[in-house]
CSV table of C-alpha atoms in Angstrom, one decimal:
chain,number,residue,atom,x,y,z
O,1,UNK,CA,3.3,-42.7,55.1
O,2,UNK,CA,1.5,-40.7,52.6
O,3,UNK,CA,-0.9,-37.3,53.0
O,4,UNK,CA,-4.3,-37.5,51.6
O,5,UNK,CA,-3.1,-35.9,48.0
O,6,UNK,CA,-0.7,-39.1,47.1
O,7,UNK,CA,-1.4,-42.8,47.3
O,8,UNK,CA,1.4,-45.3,48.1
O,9,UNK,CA,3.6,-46.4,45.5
O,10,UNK,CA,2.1,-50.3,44.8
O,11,UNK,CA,-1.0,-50.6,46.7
O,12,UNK,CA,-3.8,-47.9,45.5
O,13,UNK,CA,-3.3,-48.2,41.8
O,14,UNK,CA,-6.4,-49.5,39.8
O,15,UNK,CA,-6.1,-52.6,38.1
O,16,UNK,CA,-5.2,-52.2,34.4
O,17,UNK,CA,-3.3,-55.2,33.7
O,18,UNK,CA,-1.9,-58.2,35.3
O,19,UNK,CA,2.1,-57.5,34.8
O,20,UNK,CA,1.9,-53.9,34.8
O,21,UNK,CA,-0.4,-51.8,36.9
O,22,UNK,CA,-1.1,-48.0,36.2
O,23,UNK,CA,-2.4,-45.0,38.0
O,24,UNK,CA,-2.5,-42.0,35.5
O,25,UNK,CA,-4.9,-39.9,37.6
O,26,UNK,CA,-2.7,-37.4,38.7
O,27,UNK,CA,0.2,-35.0,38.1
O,28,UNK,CA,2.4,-38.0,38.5
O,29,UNK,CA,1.8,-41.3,36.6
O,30,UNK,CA,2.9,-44.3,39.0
O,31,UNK,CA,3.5,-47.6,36.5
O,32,UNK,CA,4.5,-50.8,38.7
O,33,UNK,CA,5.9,-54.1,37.7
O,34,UNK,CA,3.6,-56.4,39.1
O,35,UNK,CA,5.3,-59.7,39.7
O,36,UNK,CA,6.0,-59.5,43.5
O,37,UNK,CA,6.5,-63.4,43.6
O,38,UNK,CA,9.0,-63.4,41.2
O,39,UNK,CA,10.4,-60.3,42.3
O,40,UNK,CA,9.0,-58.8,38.9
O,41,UNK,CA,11.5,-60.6,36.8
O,42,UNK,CA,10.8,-59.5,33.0
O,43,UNK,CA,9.1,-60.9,30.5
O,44,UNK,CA,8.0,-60.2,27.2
O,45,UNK,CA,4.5,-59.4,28.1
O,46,UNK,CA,5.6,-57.4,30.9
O,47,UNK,CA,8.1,-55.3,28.7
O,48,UNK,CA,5.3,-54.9,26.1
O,49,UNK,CA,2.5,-53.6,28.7
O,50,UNK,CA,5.4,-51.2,30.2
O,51,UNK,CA,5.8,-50.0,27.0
O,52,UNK,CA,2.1,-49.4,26.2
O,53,UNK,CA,1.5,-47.8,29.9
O,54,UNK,CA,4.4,-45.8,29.3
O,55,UNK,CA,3.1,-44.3,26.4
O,56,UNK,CA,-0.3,-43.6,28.0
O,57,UNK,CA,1.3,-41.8,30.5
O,58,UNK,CA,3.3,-39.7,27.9
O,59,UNK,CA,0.1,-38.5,26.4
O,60,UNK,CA,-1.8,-38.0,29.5
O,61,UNK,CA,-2.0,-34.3,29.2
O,62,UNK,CA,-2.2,-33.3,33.1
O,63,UNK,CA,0.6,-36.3,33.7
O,64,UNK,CA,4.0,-34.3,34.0
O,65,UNK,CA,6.4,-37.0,35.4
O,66,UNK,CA,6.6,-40.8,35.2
O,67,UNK,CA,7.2,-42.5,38.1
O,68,UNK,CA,8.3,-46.5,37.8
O,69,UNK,CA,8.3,-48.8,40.6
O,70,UNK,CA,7.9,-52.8,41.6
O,71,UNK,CA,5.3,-54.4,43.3
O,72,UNK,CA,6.4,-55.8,46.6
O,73,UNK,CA,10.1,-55.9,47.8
O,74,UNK,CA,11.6,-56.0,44.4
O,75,UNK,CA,11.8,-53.3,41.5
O,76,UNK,CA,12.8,-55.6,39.1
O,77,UNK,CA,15.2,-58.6,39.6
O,78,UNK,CA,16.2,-59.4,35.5
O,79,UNK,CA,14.7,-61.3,32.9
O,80,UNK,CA,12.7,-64.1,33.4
O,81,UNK,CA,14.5,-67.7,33.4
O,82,UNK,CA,12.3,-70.3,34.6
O,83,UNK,CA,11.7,-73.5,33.1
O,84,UNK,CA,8.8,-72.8,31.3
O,85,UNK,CA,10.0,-69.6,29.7
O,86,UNK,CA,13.9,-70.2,28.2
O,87,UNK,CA,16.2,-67.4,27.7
O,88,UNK,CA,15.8,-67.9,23.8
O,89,UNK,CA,12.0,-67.6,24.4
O,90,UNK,CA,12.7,-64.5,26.3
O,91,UNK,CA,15.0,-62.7,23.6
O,92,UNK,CA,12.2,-63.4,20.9
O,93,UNK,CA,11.5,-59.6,19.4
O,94,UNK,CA,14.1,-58.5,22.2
O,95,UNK,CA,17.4,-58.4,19.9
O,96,UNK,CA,16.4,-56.6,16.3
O,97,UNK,CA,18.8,-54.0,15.6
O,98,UNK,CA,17.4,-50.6,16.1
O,99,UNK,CA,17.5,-48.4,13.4
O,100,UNK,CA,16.7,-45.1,15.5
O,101,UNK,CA,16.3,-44.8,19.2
O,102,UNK,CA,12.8,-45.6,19.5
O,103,UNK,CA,13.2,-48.4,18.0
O,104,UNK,CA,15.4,-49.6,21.1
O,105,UNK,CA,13.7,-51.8,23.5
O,106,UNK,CA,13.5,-48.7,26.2
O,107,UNK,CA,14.5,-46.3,24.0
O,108,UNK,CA,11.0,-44.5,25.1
O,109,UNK,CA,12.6,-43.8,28.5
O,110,UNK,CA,14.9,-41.5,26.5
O,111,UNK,CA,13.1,-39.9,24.6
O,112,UNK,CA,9.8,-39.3,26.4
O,113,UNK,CA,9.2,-35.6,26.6
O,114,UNK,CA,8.3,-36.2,30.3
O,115,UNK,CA,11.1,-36.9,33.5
O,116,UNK,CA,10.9,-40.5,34.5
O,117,UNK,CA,11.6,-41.9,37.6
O,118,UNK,CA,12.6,-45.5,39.1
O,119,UNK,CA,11.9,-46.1,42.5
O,120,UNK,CA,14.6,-48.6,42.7
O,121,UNK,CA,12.3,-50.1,46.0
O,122,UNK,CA,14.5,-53.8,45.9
O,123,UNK,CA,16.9,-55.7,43.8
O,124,UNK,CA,17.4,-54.3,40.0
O,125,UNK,CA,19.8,-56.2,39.1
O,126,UNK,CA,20.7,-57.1,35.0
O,127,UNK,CA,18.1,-55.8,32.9
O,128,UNK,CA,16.2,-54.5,35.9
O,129,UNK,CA,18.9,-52.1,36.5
O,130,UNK,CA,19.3,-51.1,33.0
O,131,UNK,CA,15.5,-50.2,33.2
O,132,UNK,CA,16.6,-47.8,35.5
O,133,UNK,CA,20.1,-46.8,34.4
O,134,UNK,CA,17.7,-45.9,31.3
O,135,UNK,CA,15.3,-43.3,33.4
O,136,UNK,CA,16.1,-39.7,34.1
O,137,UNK,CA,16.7,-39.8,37.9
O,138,UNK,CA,17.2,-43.2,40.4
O,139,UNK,CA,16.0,-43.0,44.0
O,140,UNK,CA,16.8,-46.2,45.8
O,141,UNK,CA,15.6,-47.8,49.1
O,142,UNK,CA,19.2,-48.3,50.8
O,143,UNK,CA,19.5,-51.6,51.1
O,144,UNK,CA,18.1,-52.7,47.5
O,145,UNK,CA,21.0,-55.0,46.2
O,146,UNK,CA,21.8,-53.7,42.2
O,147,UNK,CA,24.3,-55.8,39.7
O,148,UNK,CA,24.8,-56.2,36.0
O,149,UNK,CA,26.1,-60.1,36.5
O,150,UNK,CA,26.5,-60.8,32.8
O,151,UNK,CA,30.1,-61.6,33.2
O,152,UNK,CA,29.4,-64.4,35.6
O,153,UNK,CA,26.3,-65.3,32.8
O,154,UNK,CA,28.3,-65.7,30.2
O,155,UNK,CA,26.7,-63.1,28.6
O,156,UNK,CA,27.6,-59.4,27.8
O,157,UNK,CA,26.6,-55.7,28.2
O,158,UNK,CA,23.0,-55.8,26.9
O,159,UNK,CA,21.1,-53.1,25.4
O,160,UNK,CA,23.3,-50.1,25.0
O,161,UNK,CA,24.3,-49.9,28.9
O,162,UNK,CA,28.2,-50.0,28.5
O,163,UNK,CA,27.6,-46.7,26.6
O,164,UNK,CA,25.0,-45.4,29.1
O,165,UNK,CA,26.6,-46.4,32.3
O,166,UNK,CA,30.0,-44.9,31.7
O,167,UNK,CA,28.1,-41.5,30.8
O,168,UNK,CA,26.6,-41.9,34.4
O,169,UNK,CA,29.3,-43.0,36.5
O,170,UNK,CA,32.5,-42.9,34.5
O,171,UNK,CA,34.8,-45.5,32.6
O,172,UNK,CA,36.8,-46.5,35.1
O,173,UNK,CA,33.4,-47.7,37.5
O,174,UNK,CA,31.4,-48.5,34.7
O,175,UNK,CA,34.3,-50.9,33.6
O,176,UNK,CA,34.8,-53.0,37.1
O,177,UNK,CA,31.2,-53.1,37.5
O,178,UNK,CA,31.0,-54.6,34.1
O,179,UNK,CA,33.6,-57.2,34.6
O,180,UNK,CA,33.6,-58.0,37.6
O,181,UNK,CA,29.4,-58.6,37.7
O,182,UNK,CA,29.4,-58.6,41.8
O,183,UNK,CA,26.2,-57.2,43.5
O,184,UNK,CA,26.7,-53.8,45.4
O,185,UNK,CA,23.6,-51.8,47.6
O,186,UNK,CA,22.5,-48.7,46.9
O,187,UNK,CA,24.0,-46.9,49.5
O,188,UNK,CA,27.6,-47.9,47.2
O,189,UNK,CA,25.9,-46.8,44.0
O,190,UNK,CA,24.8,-43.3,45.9
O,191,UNK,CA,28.7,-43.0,45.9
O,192,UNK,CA,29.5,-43.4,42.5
O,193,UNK,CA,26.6,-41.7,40.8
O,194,UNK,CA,24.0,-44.4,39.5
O,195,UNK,CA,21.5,-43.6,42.2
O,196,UNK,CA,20.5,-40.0,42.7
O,197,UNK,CA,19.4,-40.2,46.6
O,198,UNK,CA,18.7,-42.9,49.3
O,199,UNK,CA,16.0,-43.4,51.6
O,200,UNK,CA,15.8,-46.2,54.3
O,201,UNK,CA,13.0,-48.3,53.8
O,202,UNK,CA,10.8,-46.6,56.0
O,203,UNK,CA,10.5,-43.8,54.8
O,204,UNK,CA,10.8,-44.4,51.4
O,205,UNK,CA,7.7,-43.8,49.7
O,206,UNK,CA,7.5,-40.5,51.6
O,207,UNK,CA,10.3,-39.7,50.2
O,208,UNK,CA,9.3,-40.8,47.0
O,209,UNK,CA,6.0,-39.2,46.8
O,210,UNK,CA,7.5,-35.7,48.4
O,211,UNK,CA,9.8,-35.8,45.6
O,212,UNK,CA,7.6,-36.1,42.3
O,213,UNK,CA,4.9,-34.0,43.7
O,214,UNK,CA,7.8,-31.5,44.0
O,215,UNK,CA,8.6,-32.0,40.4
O,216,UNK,CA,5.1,-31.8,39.1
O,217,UNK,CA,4.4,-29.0,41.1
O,218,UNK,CA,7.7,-26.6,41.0
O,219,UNK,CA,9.1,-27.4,37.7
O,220,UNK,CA,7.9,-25.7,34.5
O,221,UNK,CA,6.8,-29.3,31.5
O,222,UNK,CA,8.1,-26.8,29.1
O,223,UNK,CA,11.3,-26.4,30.9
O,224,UNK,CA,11.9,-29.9,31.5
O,225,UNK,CA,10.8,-30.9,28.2
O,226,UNK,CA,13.6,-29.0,27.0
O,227,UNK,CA,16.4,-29.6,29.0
O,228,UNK,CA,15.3,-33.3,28.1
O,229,UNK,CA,16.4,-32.6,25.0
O,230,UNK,CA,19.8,-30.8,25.4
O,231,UNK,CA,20.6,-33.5,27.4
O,232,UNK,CA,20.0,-36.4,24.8
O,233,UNK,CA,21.2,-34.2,22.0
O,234,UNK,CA,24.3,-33.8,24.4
O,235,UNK,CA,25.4,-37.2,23.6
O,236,UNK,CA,26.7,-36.3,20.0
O,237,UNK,CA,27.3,-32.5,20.4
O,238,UNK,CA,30.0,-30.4,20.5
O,239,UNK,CA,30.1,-28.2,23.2
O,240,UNK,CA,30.0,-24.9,20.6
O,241,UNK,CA,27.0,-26.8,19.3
O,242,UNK,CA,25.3,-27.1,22.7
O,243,UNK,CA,26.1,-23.4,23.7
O,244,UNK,CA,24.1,-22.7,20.7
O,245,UNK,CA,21.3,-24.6,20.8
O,246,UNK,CA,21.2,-23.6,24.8
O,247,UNK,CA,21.4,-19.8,23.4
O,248,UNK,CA,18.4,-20.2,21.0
O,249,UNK,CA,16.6,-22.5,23.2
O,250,UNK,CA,16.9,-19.4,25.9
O,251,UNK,CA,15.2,-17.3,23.8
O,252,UNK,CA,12.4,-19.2,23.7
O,253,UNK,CA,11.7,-19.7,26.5
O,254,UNK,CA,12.4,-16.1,28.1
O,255,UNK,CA,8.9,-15.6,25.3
O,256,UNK,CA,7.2,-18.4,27.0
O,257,UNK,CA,4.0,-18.4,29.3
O,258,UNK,CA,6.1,-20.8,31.8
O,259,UNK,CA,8.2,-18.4,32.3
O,260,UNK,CA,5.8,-15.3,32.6
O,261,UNK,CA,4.2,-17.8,35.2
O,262,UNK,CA,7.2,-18.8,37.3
O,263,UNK,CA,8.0,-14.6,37.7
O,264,UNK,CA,4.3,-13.8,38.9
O,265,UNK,CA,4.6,-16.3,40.9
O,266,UNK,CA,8.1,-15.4,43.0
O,267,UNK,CA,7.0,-11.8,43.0
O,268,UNK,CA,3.6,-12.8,44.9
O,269,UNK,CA,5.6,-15.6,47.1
O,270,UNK,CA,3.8,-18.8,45.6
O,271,UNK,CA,3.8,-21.6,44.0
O,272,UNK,CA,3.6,-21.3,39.7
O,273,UNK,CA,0.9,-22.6,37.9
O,274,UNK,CA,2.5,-23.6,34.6
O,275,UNK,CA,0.2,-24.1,31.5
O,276,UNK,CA,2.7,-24.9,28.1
O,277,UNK,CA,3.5,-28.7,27.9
């Protein structure tokens, strides 16, 4: 399902590690959980070797979008609870109070200069789906199963996603999801606004790889770089304060290289070849 420029999404990667394998060879950086028996449940090791491919990806020079997937049928079905691993175990480095957002457990995700991408490809459900909730843009296969079941846990809201949530899909969803902790698909988070787009499952890592490549290949890294940053610094702005950051940042670019590129480029009818980061 793939042309000879893209490899599928969890079988061609080289080995790097055992929880988290990488491919940073090309435009896109492809990181996948790599617990397909457990359905890539978390774990510490696995949230610190994210962390650390994550980061290698966001200073691969030629890498211009981050792509995160699961091995398997699953993208990532919560933290790790078995026997030999207990919840307490689990939380051990997880729960410090961040004093700035990089300091948040995927506070990277947010501030990563670079788009990032889940390929919701099976269940995300608790901190799975906040993993996601957490990257730019969520395509899902249509029948992955999604849930934040910390009501039913006993547990509550972890890791900022009450506040993140409602930003993407409102108070009034964010707060039955919340409560209530039931499972819904993909094709019911399409309708509220948590996933972006849906694919059936075969066809999608076409769908995935099509969309990236068109990223990497149409969109101007100093453009989205930018607009990465009106959108976190939207969170605490005023609008007058974002019309004038937006005005400035304008200017900019209008003087930029990217943008000289990106007119050459529709006034010879092809692609742009952006050089700024």
């Amino acid at each position: 399902m793939t042309d000879k420029n893209t490899q599928p999404l969890a079988t061609a990667c080289p080995e790097q590690s055992e929880l988290v394998k990488s491919d940073l060879s090309g435009a896109v950086a492809k990181l996948i959980l790599n617990r397909a028996d457990r359905l890539n449940a978390m774990t510490p090791a696995m949230d610190s070797q994210l962390r650390s491919a994550f980061l290698a990806a966001q200073a691969a020079k030629h890498c211009k979008v981050i792509l995160i997937t699961g091995a398997g049928k699953g993208f990532c079905s919560g933290a790790d609870q078995t026997a030999t691993q207990p919840a307490e175990a689990a939380d051990t480095g997880w729960q410090q109070v961040p004093r700035h957002i990089d300091e948040f457990r995927f506070g990277y995700l947010m501030t990563a200069t670079k788009p990032t991408i889940a390929a919701v490809n099976g269940a995300a459900i608790g901190v799975g789906l906040v993993l996601a909730s957490l990257c730019d843009i969520r395509l899902a296969v249509s029948d992955a199963k999604l849930g934040f079941p910390y009501a039913r846990l006993g547990l509550i809201a972890e890791y900022g996603i009450a506040h993140r949530l409602t930003n993407l899909v409102g108070h009034g969803v964010a707060t039955e999801l919340l409560l209530s902790g039931r499972l819904f698909d993909a094709i019911e988070a399409f309708g509220f606004g948590l996933i972006n787009h849906v694919a059936e499952r075969d066809r999608f890592e076409k769908f995935v790889n099509a969309y990236t490549q068109e990223l990497s290949t149409r969109c101007s890294p100093r453009s989205m770089r930018v607009i990465k940053q009106q959108l976190l610094g939207s969170q605490t702005q005023s609008f007058m304060d974002a019309a004038r950051q937006s005005g400035r940042e304008l200017t900019q670019a209008r003087q930029s290289a990217d943008y000289a590129a990106a007119k050459n480029a529709r006034r010879e009818k092809r692609l742009p070849s952006f050089t700024e980061e």
